[in-house]
Amino acid sequence: MARDSLRDGHGRLIEDLRLSVTDRCNLRCAYCMPAEGLPWLAREEVLSFEELARVVALLAQMGVVDVRLTGGEPLVRRDLPVLVAMLRRIGELRELSLTTNGLLLERDAPALVAAGVDRFNVSLDSVDRERYAELTRRDALPRVMCGLRRLAEVGCPGPIKVNAVALRGYTEREVLPLAEFARQGRFEVRFIEFMPLDADRAWQRERVLTGAEVRAAIDAVHPLVEEPREPSATARTFRFADGRGRIGFVNPVSEPFCGDCNRIRLTADGHLRTCLFSLNETDLRTPLRAGADDDELEQIVRAAVWRKELKHRVDEPGFIQPERTMSAIGG
Ligand code: SAM
Ligand code: SF4
């Protein structure tokens, strides 16, 4: 059943959903989680696969065509491929992608690809074992590398992207090794500016290593050529002038792309967020569990989406960091 498309009060068409399947994680990246972890949601607070699939099916009827599974670490959610297969049966969906830290990819890549994940983003902040452990607080680089290799062997339809958060004081030394990794041609590396969504609340503007700075450092050694940018794409992408690989930059702090934002997010406990930095969110779980029908849920979603923020105010005085941090939102 088709429903009217989903638009916000600023005229933007909403077509992309980031779906968090858990708030739990097996890493402790300094820019995201505290060393001791966070108080996890109780199991009954987290939406079941049936509840997730119902919300996605409804949103798909309203024109959401791209769904990205995230978390926390989505692969720690038991039987994730079962959810993927359930979502794949929703005919209106165009693309199903997944963001993971890669620790469990060696185990899960074949089942996830077979169930229908089209594209993978794997987070990797350093290709040096000690430096990786320093930032993520786990000595897990060899496992991630095995996972990446496994994923490449299995072969998924879309490109495999490798994401690194760019932190001043840490990432400068990682830039060229990661660029060399991209130049091997199998993975597209993307640098993401550090955002004020860390649980330690240590974010400062000065700690953002901007995409322009990273790009200049790479370009000085391996010249880059910019590629045309697709509307609502979050990344600016470049190819190496000598044809060896691609690289991208997601610059939410220095070059916000809110004007083209077509995304909404659903937290693992069923709260709809219309911006990463939203200070308000809309509870879908309570009506869902109270027996609301699809028309009632549609009205709640439409009202929330209508109020989608025009833009984030990260770089403005008076910015307020949301209570939920990245792993509890679903980045
Ligand atoms: N655990 C998975 C992972 O790390 O890929 C999925 C969830 S994680 C929250 C999604 C993405 O958000 C990762 O690429 C991570 O590096 C990024 N991220 C986390 N905290 C961030 C922050 N404060 N600023 C920018 N990116 C951040
Ligand atoms: Fe876990 Fe991903 Fe946050 Fe790292 S960025 S702590 S892997 S949720």
Coordinates of C-alpha atoms and ligand atoms in Angstrom, one line a residue:
M1 CA 0.0 0.0 0.0
A2 CA 1.5 3.3 -1.0
R3 CA 1.1 6.4 1.3
D4 CA 1.9 10.0 0.6
S5 CA 5.6 10.8 0.7
L6 CA 7.2 12.0 3.8
R7 CA 8.2 15.7 3.9
D8 CA 9.5 17.9 6.6
G9 CA 8.4 21.5 7.2
H10 CA 11.3 22.8 5.1
G11 CA 10.2 20.8 2.1
R12 CA 12.8 18.1 2.3
L13 CA 11.8 14.7 1.1
I14 CA 12.7 11.9 3.7
E15 CA 14.0 8.8 2.0
D16 CA 16.7 7.5 4.3
L17 CA 16.4 5.7 7.7
R18 CA 19.3 4.9 10.1
L19 CA 18.0 2.0 12.1
S20 CA 19.7 1.2 15.4
V21 CA 19.3 -2.4 16.4
T22 CA 21.2 -2.2 19.7
D23 CA 22.9 0.3 21.9
R24 CA 25.5 -2.3 23.0
C25 CA 29.0 -2.4 21.7
N26 CA 32.2 -4.5 21.9
L27 CA 34.6 -1.5 21.5
R28 CA 35.0 1.6 23.6
C29 CA 36.1 4.2 21.0
A30 CA 37.2 7.3 22.9
Y31 CA 35.1 9.7 20.7
C32 CA 31.9 7.7 21.3
M33 CA 31.8 5.7 24.6
P34 CA 33.4 6.0 28.0
A35 CA 36.0 3.4 28.9
E36 CA 33.6 1.7 31.3
G37 CA 30.8 1.5 28.8
L38 CA 27.3 2.9 29.2
P39 CA 24.2 1.5 31.1
W40 CA 22.7 -0.6 28.4
L41 CA 19.0 -0.7 27.6
A42 CA 17.1 -3.6 29.2
R43 CA 16.2 -6.3 26.6
E44 CA 12.5 -5.6 26.8
E45 CA 13.2 -1.9 26.0
V46 CA 14.7 -2.8 22.6
L47 CA 12.4 -3.2 19.7
S48 CA 11.9 -6.8 18.5
F49 CA 12.7 -7.8 14.9
E50 CA 8.9 -7.9 14.3
E51 CA 8.5 -4.3 15.6
L52 CA 11.5 -3.1 13.6
A53 CA 10.2 -4.6 10.4
R54 CA 6.7 -3.2 11.0
V55 CA 8.1 0.4 11.4
V56 CA 10.4 0.0 8.4
A57 CA 7.5 -1.4 6.3
L58 CA 5.3 1.6 7.2
L59 CA 8.1 4.1 6.5
A60 CA 8.8 2.4 3.2
Q61 CA 5.1 2.9 2.2
M62 CA 5.9 6.6 2.9
G63 CA 8.8 6.7 0.5
V64 CA 11.8 5.6 2.7
V65 CA 13.9 3.6 0.2
D66 CA 17.3 3.4 1.9
V67 CA 17.8 1.7 5.3
R68 CA 21.2 1.6 7.1
L69 CA 21.5 -0.8 10.1
T70 CA 23.6 0.6 12.9
G71 CA 24.0 0.8 16.6
G72 CA 25.9 0.4 19.1
E73 CA 27.5 -2.4 17.3
P74 CA 24.8 -4.0 15.1
L75 CA 26.6 -7.4 14.9
V76 CA 26.3 -8.0 18.6
R77 CA 22.5 -8.2 18.1
R78 CA 21.8 -11.9 18.0
D79 CA 20.6 -13.3 14.6
L80 CA 21.0 -10.0 12.7
P81 CA 20.8 -11.8 9.3
V82 CA 17.3 -12.9 10.2
L83 CA 16.3 -9.2 10.5
V84 CA 18.1 -8.4 7.3
A85 CA 16.1 -11.1 5.5
M86 CA 12.8 -9.8 7.0
L87 CA 13.6 -6.2 5.8
R88 CA 14.6 -7.5 2.4
R89 CA 11.1 -8.8 1.9
I90 CA 9.8 -5.2 2.1
G91 CA 9.4 -4.6 -1.7
E92 CA 9.7 -0.8 -1.6
L93 CA 13.2 -0.8 -0.2
R94 CA 16.0 0.0 -2.6
E95 CA 19.1 -0.4 -0.5
L96 CA 20.0 -2.1 2.7
S97 CA 23.3 -1.1 4.2
L98 CA 25.2 -1.7 7.4
T99 CA 27.7 0.2 9.5
T100 CA 29.9 -2.0 11.7
N101 CA 33.2 -1.9 13.6
G102 CA 34.1 -5.1 11.8
L103 CA 35.0 -7.2 14.9
L104 CA 32.4 -9.9 14.1
L105 CA 32.5 -9.6 10.3
E106 CA 34.7 -12.7 9.8
R107 CA 31.9 -14.7 11.4
D108 CA 28.9 -12.9 9.9
A109 CA 29.9 -11.5 6.5
P110 CA 28.7 -14.5 4.5
A111 CA 25.3 -14.7 6.3
L112 CA 24.7 -10.9 6.1
V113 CA 25.5 -10.8 2.3
A114 CA 23.4 -13.9 1.7
A115 CA 20.5 -12.3 3.6
G116 CA 20.7 -9.1 1.5
V117 CA 23.0 -6.4 2.8
D118 CA 24.1 -4.4 -0.3
R119 CA 26.7 -2.1 1.2
F120 CA 29.0 -2.1 4.2
N121 CA 30.8 0.7 6.1
V122 CA 33.5 -0.6 8.4
S123 CA 34.9 1.8 11.0
L124 CA 38.7 1.8 11.1
D125 CA 40.6 4.7 12.6
S126 CA 44.1 3.4 12.2
V127 CA 45.9 0.6 10.4
D128 CA 48.5 0.4 13.2
R129 CA 47.7 -2.2 15.8
E130 CA 48.8 -0.2 18.8
R131 CA 47.3 3.1 17.8
Y132 CA 44.0 1.3 16.9
A133 CA 44.0 -0.2 20.5
E134 CA 44.8 3.2 22.0
L135 CA 41.7 4.8 20.5
T136 CA 39.2 1.9 20.6
R137 CA 40.6 0.6 24.0
R138 CA 40.6 -2.9 22.6
D139 CA 43.5 -4.8 20.8
A140 CA 41.2 -5.8 17.9
L141 CA 42.8 -4.6 14.7
P142 CA 43.8 -8.1 13.4
R143 CA 40.2 -9.2 13.8
V144 CA 38.9 -6.3 11.9
M145 CA 41.4 -6.9 9.1
C146 CA 40.3 -10.6 9.0
G147 CA 36.7 -9.4 8.8
L148 CA 37.4 -7.0 6.0
R149 CA 39.2 -9.7 4.0
R150 CA 36.3 -12.1 4.6
L151 CA 33.8 -9.5 3.4
A152 CA 35.9 -8.8 0.3
E153 CA 36.0 -12.5 -0.5
V154 CA 32.3 -13.0 0.0
G155 CA 31.7 -10.2 -2.4
C156 CA 28.8 -7.8 -1.7
P157 CA 27.1 -5.8 -4.4
G158 CA 28.1 -2.3 -3.3
P159 CA 31.5 -0.8 -2.5
I160 CA 33.0 -1.5 0.9
K161 CA 33.8 1.8 2.7
V162 CA 36.2 2.2 5.6
N163 CA 35.4 5.1 7.9
A164 CA 37.9 6.9 10.1
V165 CA 36.9 9.7 12.6
A166 CA 39.3 12.6 12.2
L167 CA 40.6 13.8 15.5
R168 CA 43.2 16.5 15.9
G169 CA 46.0 15.1 18.0
Y170 CA 45.5 11.6 16.8
T171 CA 44.5 11.3 13.1
E172 CA 47.3 13.4 11.6
R173 CA 49.7 10.3 11.8
E174 CA 47.0 8.0 10.4
V175 CA 46.1 10.1 7.3
L176 CA 48.8 8.8 4.9
P177 CA 48.7 5.1 6.0
L178 CA 44.9 5.2 5.5
A179 CA 45.4 6.9 2.1
E180 CA 47.8 4.1 1.2
F181 CA 45.1 1.6 2.3
A182 CA 42.6 3.3 0.0
R183 CA 45.1 3.2 -2.8
Q184 CA 45.2 -0.6 -2.7
G185 CA 41.8 -0.2 -4.4
R186 CA 39.6 -2.6 -2.5
F187 CA 38.2 -0.2 0.0
E188 CA 37.1 3.4 -0.2
V189 CA 38.4 5.3 2.9
R190 CA 36.3 8.1 4.3
F191 CA 37.3 10.6 7.0
I192 CA 34.5 11.8 9.2
E193 CA 34.9 15.0 11.3
F194 CA 34.6 14.5 15.0
M195 CA 31.2 15.5 16.2
P196 CA 30.0 16.6 19.7
L197 CA 28.2 13.3 20.4
D198 CA 30.9 11.6 22.6
A199 CA 29.9 10.2 26.0
D200 CA 32.9 11.8 27.7
R201 CA 31.8 15.2 26.5
A202 CA 35.4 16.0 25.6
W203 CA 34.5 17.5 22.2
Q204 CA 36.0 20.8 21.4
R205 CA 36.0 22.6 18.1
E206 CA 39.8 22.6 18.2
R207 CA 39.8 18.8 18.3
V208 CA 38.1 18.6 14.9
L209 CA 40.6 17.8 12.2
T210 CA 38.7 19.1 9.2
G211 CA 38.2 17.3 5.9
A212 CA 40.0 20.2 4.1
E213 CA 43.1 19.7 6.3
V214 CA 43.1 15.9 5.7
R215 CA 42.6 16.3 2.0
A216 CA 45.4 18.8 1.7
A217 CA 47.8 16.4 3.5
I218 CA 46.9 13.6 1.1
D219 CA 46.8 15.8 -2.0
A220 CA 50.4 17.0 -1.3
V221 CA 51.6 13.4 -1.7
H222 CA 49.0 11.8 -3.9
P223 CA 47.0 14.3 -6.0
L224 CA 43.3 14.0 -5.8
V225 CA 40.5 14.8 -8.3
E226 CA 37.0 15.6 -7.0
E227 CA 34.1 13.6 -8.3
P228 CA 30.6 15.0 -8.8
R229 CA 28.5 15.0 -5.7
E230 CA 25.1 13.4 -5.6
P231 CA 22.3 15.3 -3.9
S232 CA 21.8 14.3 -0.3
A233 CA 25.2 12.4 -0.3
T234 CA 27.0 13.1 3.0
A235 CA 30.5 12.7 1.5
R236 CA 32.6 14.6 -0.9
T237 CA 34.5 12.0 -2.9
F238 CA 37.8 12.1 -4.7
R239 CA 39.7 9.7 -6.8
F240 CA 43.5 9.6 -6.9
A241 CA 44.7 11.3 -10.0
D242 CA 46.8 8.2 -11.0
G243 CA 43.6 6.1 -10.9
R244 CA 44.5 4.1 -7.8
G245 CA 41.5 4.1 -5.5
R246 CA 39.1 6.6 -4.0
I247 CA 38.7 8.6 -0.8
G248 CA 35.9 10.6 0.8
F249 CA 35.3 13.3 3.4
V250 CA 32.2 13.7 5.6
N251 CA 32.5 17.2 6.9
P252 CA 29.4 17.8 9.1
V253 CA 31.2 20.5 11.3
S254 CA 33.2 22.5 8.7
E255 CA 30.8 22.1 5.8
P256 CA 27.3 21.1 7.1
F257 CA 25.1 19.4 4.5
C258 CA 21.8 19.9 6.4
G259 CA 20.1 21.6 3.4
D260 CA 20.0 18.3 1.5
C261 CA 19.4 16.1 4.5
N262 CA 16.9 13.3 3.7
R263 CA 17.5 11.2 6.9
I264 CA 15.7 10.2 10.0
R265 CA 16.8 7.9 12.7
L266 CA 15.2 5.2 14.9
T267 CA 16.9 4.4 18.2
A268 CA 17.1 0.8 19.4
D269 CA 14.3 1.6 21.9
G270 CA 12.0 2.9 19.2
H271 CA 12.4 6.7 19.4
L272 CA 12.3 8.6 16.2
R273 CA 15.0 11.3 15.8
T274 CA 14.9 13.8 13.0
C275 CA 18.5 15.0 13.4
L276 CA 21.7 13.5 15.0
F277 CA 21.6 16.6 17.3
S278 CA 17.9 16.6 18.1
L279 CA 17.0 17.7 21.6
N280 CA 13.6 16.2 21.3
E281 CA 12.6 12.8 20.0
T282 CA 9.3 10.9 19.4
D283 CA 8.4 7.7 21.1
L284 CA 7.1 5.2 18.6
R285 CA 7.4 2.2 20.9
T286 CA 4.7 3.1 23.3
P287 CA 2.0 3.5 20.7
L288 CA 3.4 0.5 18.8
R289 CA 3.0 -1.7 21.9
A290 CA -0.3 -0.2 22.8
G291 CA -1.8 -1.5 19.6
A292 CA -1.8 1.6 17.4
D293 CA -2.7 0.8 13.8
D294 CA -0.5 1.9 10.8
D295 CA -2.6 5.0 10.2
E296 CA -2.2 6.1 13.7
L297 CA 1.6 5.5 13.6
E298 CA 1.7 7.3 10.3
Q299 CA 0.2 10.4 11.8
I300 CA 2.8 10.4 14.7
V301 CA 5.7 10.0 12.2
R302 CA 4.4 12.7 10.0
A303 CA 4.0 15.2 12.8
A304 CA 7.5 14.4 14.1
V305 CA 9.1 14.7 10.6
W306 CA 7.3 17.9 9.9
R307 CA 9.3 19.5 12.8
K308 CA 12.7 18.2 11.5
E309 CA 15.4 20.7 12.4
L310 CA 16.4 23.1 9.6
K311 CA 20.1 22.6 10.5
H312 CA 22.4 21.6 13.3
R313 CA 24.1 24.4 15.3
V314 CA 27.3 22.6 16.2
D315 CA 29.5 25.5 15.2
E316 CA 27.3 28.2 16.7
P317 CA 27.4 29.8 20.2
G318 CA 24.9 28.2 22.6
F319 CA 25.0 24.8 20.9
I320 CA 23.6 22.1 23.3
Q321 CA 24.9 18.6 23.0
P322 CA 22.0 16.1 23.0
E323 CA 21.6 13.8 26.0
R324 CA 22.0 10.7 23.9
T325 CA 25.5 10.0 22.7
M326 CA 26.4 8.5 19.3
S327 CA 26.2 4.8 20.3
A328 CA 22.7 5.3 21.8
I329 CA 21.4 7.3 18.8
G330 CA 22.7 5.1 16.0
G331 CA 25.3 6.9 13.9
Ligands
SAM1 N1 29.6 0.4 16.0 C1 29.5 0.7 14.6 C2 30.7 1.4 14.1 O1 31.5 1.9 14.9 O2 30.8 1.4 12.9 C3 28.2 1.4 14.2 C4 27.8 2.6 15.1 S1 28.9 3.9 15.2 C5 28.1 5.0 16.4 C6 28.7 4.7 13.6 C7 29.8 5.6 13.2 O3 29.8 6.7 14.0 C8 31.2 5.0 13.2 O4 31.8 5.2 11.9 C9 31.9 5.9 14.2 O5 33.2 6.0 13.9 C10 31.1 7.2 14.1 N2 31.2 8.0 15.3 C11 31.0 7.6 16.6 N3 31.2 8.7 17.4 C12 31.4 9.8 16.6 C13 31.7 11.1 16.9 N4 31.7 11.7 18.1 N5 32.0 11.9 15.8 C14 32.0 11.4 14.6 N6 31.7 10.2 14.3 C15 31.5 9.3 15.3
SF4_2 FE1 31.1 1.1 19.4 FE2 30.9 2.2 17.0 FE3 30.8 3.7 19.2 FE4 33.1 2.6 18.5 S1 31.9 4.1 17.3 S2 32.2 2.6 20.6 S3 32.4 0.7 17.7 S4 29.3 2.2 18.7

